[in-house]
GROMACS .gro file of C-alpha atoms in nm:
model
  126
    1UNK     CA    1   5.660  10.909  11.797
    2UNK     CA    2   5.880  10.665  11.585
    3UNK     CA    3   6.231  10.647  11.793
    4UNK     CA    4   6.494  10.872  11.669
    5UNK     CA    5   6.878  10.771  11.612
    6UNK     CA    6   7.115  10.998  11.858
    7UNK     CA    7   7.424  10.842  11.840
    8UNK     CA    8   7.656  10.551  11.672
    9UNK     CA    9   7.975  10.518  11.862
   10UNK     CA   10   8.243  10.381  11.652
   11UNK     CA   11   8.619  10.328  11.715
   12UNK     CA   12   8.895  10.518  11.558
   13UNK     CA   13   9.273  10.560  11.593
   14UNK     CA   14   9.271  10.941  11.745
   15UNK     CA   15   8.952  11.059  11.809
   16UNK     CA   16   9.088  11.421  11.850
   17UNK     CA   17   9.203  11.440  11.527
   18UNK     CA   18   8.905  11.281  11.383
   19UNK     CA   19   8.653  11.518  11.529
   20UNK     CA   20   8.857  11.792  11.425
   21UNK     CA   21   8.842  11.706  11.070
   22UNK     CA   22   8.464  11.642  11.102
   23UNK     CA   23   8.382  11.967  11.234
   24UNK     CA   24   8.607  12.140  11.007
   25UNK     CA   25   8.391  11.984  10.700
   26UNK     CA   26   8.072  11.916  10.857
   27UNK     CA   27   7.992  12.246  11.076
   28UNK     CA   28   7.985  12.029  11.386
   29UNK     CA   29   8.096  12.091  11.711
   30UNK     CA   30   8.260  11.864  11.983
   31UNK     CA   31   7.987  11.811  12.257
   32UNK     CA   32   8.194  11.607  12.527
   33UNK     CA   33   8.554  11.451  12.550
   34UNK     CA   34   8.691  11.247  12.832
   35UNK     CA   35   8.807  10.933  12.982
   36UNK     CA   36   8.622  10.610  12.852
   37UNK     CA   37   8.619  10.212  12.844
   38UNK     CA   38   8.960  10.018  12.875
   39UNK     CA   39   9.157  10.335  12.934
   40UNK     CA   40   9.033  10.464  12.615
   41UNK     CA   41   8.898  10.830  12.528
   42UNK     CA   42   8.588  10.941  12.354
   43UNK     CA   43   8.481  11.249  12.189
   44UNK     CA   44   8.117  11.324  12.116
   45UNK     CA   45   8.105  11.502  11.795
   46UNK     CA   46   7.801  11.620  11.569
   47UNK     CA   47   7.498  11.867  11.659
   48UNK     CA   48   7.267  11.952  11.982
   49UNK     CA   49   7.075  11.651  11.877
   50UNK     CA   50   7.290  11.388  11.696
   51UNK     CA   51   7.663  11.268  11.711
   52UNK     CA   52   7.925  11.018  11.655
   53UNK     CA   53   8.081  10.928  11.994
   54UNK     CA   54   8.458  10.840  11.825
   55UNK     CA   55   8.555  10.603  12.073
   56UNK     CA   56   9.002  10.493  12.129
   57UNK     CA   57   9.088  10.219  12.363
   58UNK     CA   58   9.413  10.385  12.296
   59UNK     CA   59   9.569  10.087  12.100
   60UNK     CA   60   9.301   9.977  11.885
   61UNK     CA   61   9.317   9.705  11.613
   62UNK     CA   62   9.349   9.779  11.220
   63UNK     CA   63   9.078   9.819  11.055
   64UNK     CA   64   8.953   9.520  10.846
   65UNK     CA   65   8.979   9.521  10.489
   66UNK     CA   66   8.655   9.522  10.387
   67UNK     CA   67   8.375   9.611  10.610
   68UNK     CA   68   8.103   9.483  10.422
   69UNK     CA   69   8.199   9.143  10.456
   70UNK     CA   70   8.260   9.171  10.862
   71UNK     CA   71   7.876   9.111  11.035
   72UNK     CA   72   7.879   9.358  11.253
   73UNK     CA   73   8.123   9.599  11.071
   74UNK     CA   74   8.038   9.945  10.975
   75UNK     CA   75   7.998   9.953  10.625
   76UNK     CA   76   7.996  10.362  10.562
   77UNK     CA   77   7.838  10.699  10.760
   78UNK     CA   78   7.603  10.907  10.523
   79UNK     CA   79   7.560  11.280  10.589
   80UNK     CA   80   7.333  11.539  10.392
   81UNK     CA   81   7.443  11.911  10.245
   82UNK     CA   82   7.326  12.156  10.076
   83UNK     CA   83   7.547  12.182   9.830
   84UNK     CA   84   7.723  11.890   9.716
   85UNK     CA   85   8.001  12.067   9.500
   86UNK     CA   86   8.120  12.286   9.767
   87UNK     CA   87   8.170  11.994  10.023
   88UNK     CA   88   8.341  11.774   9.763
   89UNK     CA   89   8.616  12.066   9.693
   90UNK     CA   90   8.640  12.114  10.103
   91UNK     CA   91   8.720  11.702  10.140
   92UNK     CA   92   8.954  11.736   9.874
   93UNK     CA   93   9.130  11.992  10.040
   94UNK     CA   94   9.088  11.793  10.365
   95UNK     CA   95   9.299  11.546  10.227
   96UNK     CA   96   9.012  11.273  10.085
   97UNK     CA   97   8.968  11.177   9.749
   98UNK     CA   98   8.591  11.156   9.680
   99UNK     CA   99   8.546  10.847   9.471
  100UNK     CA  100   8.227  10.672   9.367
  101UNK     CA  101   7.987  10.996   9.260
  102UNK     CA  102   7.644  10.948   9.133
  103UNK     CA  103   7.308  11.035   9.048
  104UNK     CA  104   7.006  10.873   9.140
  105UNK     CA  105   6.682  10.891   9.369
  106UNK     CA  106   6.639  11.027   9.592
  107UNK     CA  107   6.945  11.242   9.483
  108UNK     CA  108   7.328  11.372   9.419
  109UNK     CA  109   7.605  11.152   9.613
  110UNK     CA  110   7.988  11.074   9.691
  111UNK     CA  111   8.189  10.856   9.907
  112UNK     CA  112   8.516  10.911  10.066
  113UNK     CA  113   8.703  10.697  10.302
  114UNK     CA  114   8.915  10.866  10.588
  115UNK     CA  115   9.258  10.819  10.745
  116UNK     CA  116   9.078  10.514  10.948
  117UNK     CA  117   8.948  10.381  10.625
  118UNK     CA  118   8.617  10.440  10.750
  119UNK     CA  119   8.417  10.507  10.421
  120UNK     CA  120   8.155  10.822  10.454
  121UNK     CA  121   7.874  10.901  10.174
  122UNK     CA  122   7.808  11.291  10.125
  123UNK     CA  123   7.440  11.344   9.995
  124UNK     CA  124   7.280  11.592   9.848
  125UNK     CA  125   6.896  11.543   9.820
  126UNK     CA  126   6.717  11.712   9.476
   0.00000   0.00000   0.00000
């Protein structure tokens, strides 16, 4: 059996608030929350087999202005749905602005960065 991702734990400015917005759009639910590294707090967010652990050492640094240049930085998260119109209306109303939409194999896609200018891809497979 190839391995199989379970988690990417990445830092954010309130992971509370975060999680909340992801399982408001995504369908996800919060898995664990607690005390973590550095006085910090995590909360485990995503499904019964994958999640984003969305990590706070309670002060954390701002985030650099452009990931893809930083080795080491996260350049974006990707998730797939079902229907790709429906989620681009709900991050609207969440607040994003989906930016960058197009069309090509393997199928429909759109990026939107969030309040921690983390930048997440929404896909949409034909």
């Amino acid at each position: 059996m190839p391995a199989m991702l379970e988690h990417t734990n990445l830092t954010v400015s309130d992971p509370d608030a975060t999680a909340a917005w992801m399982c408001d759009l995504f369908g996800w639910h919060r898995r664990w929350s607690g005390a973590a590294i550095d006085n910090g707090r995590t909360v485990h967010v995503g499904t019964d087999t994958h999640y984003l652990a969305l990590y706070t050492p309670g002060s954390p640094a701002k985030p650099t202005d452009d990931n893809y240049q930083t080795v080491g930085g996260l350049n974006h998260i990707a998730v797939v749905v079902d229907d790709i119109a429906a989620m681009e209306r709900d991050v609207a109303k969440a607040g994003f602005t989906p930016k960058n939409h197009a069309d090509y194999e393997p199928g429909l896609r759109f990026y939107f960065h969030d309040h921690d200018n983390i930048e997440y891809e929404v896909v949409q497979y034909d």
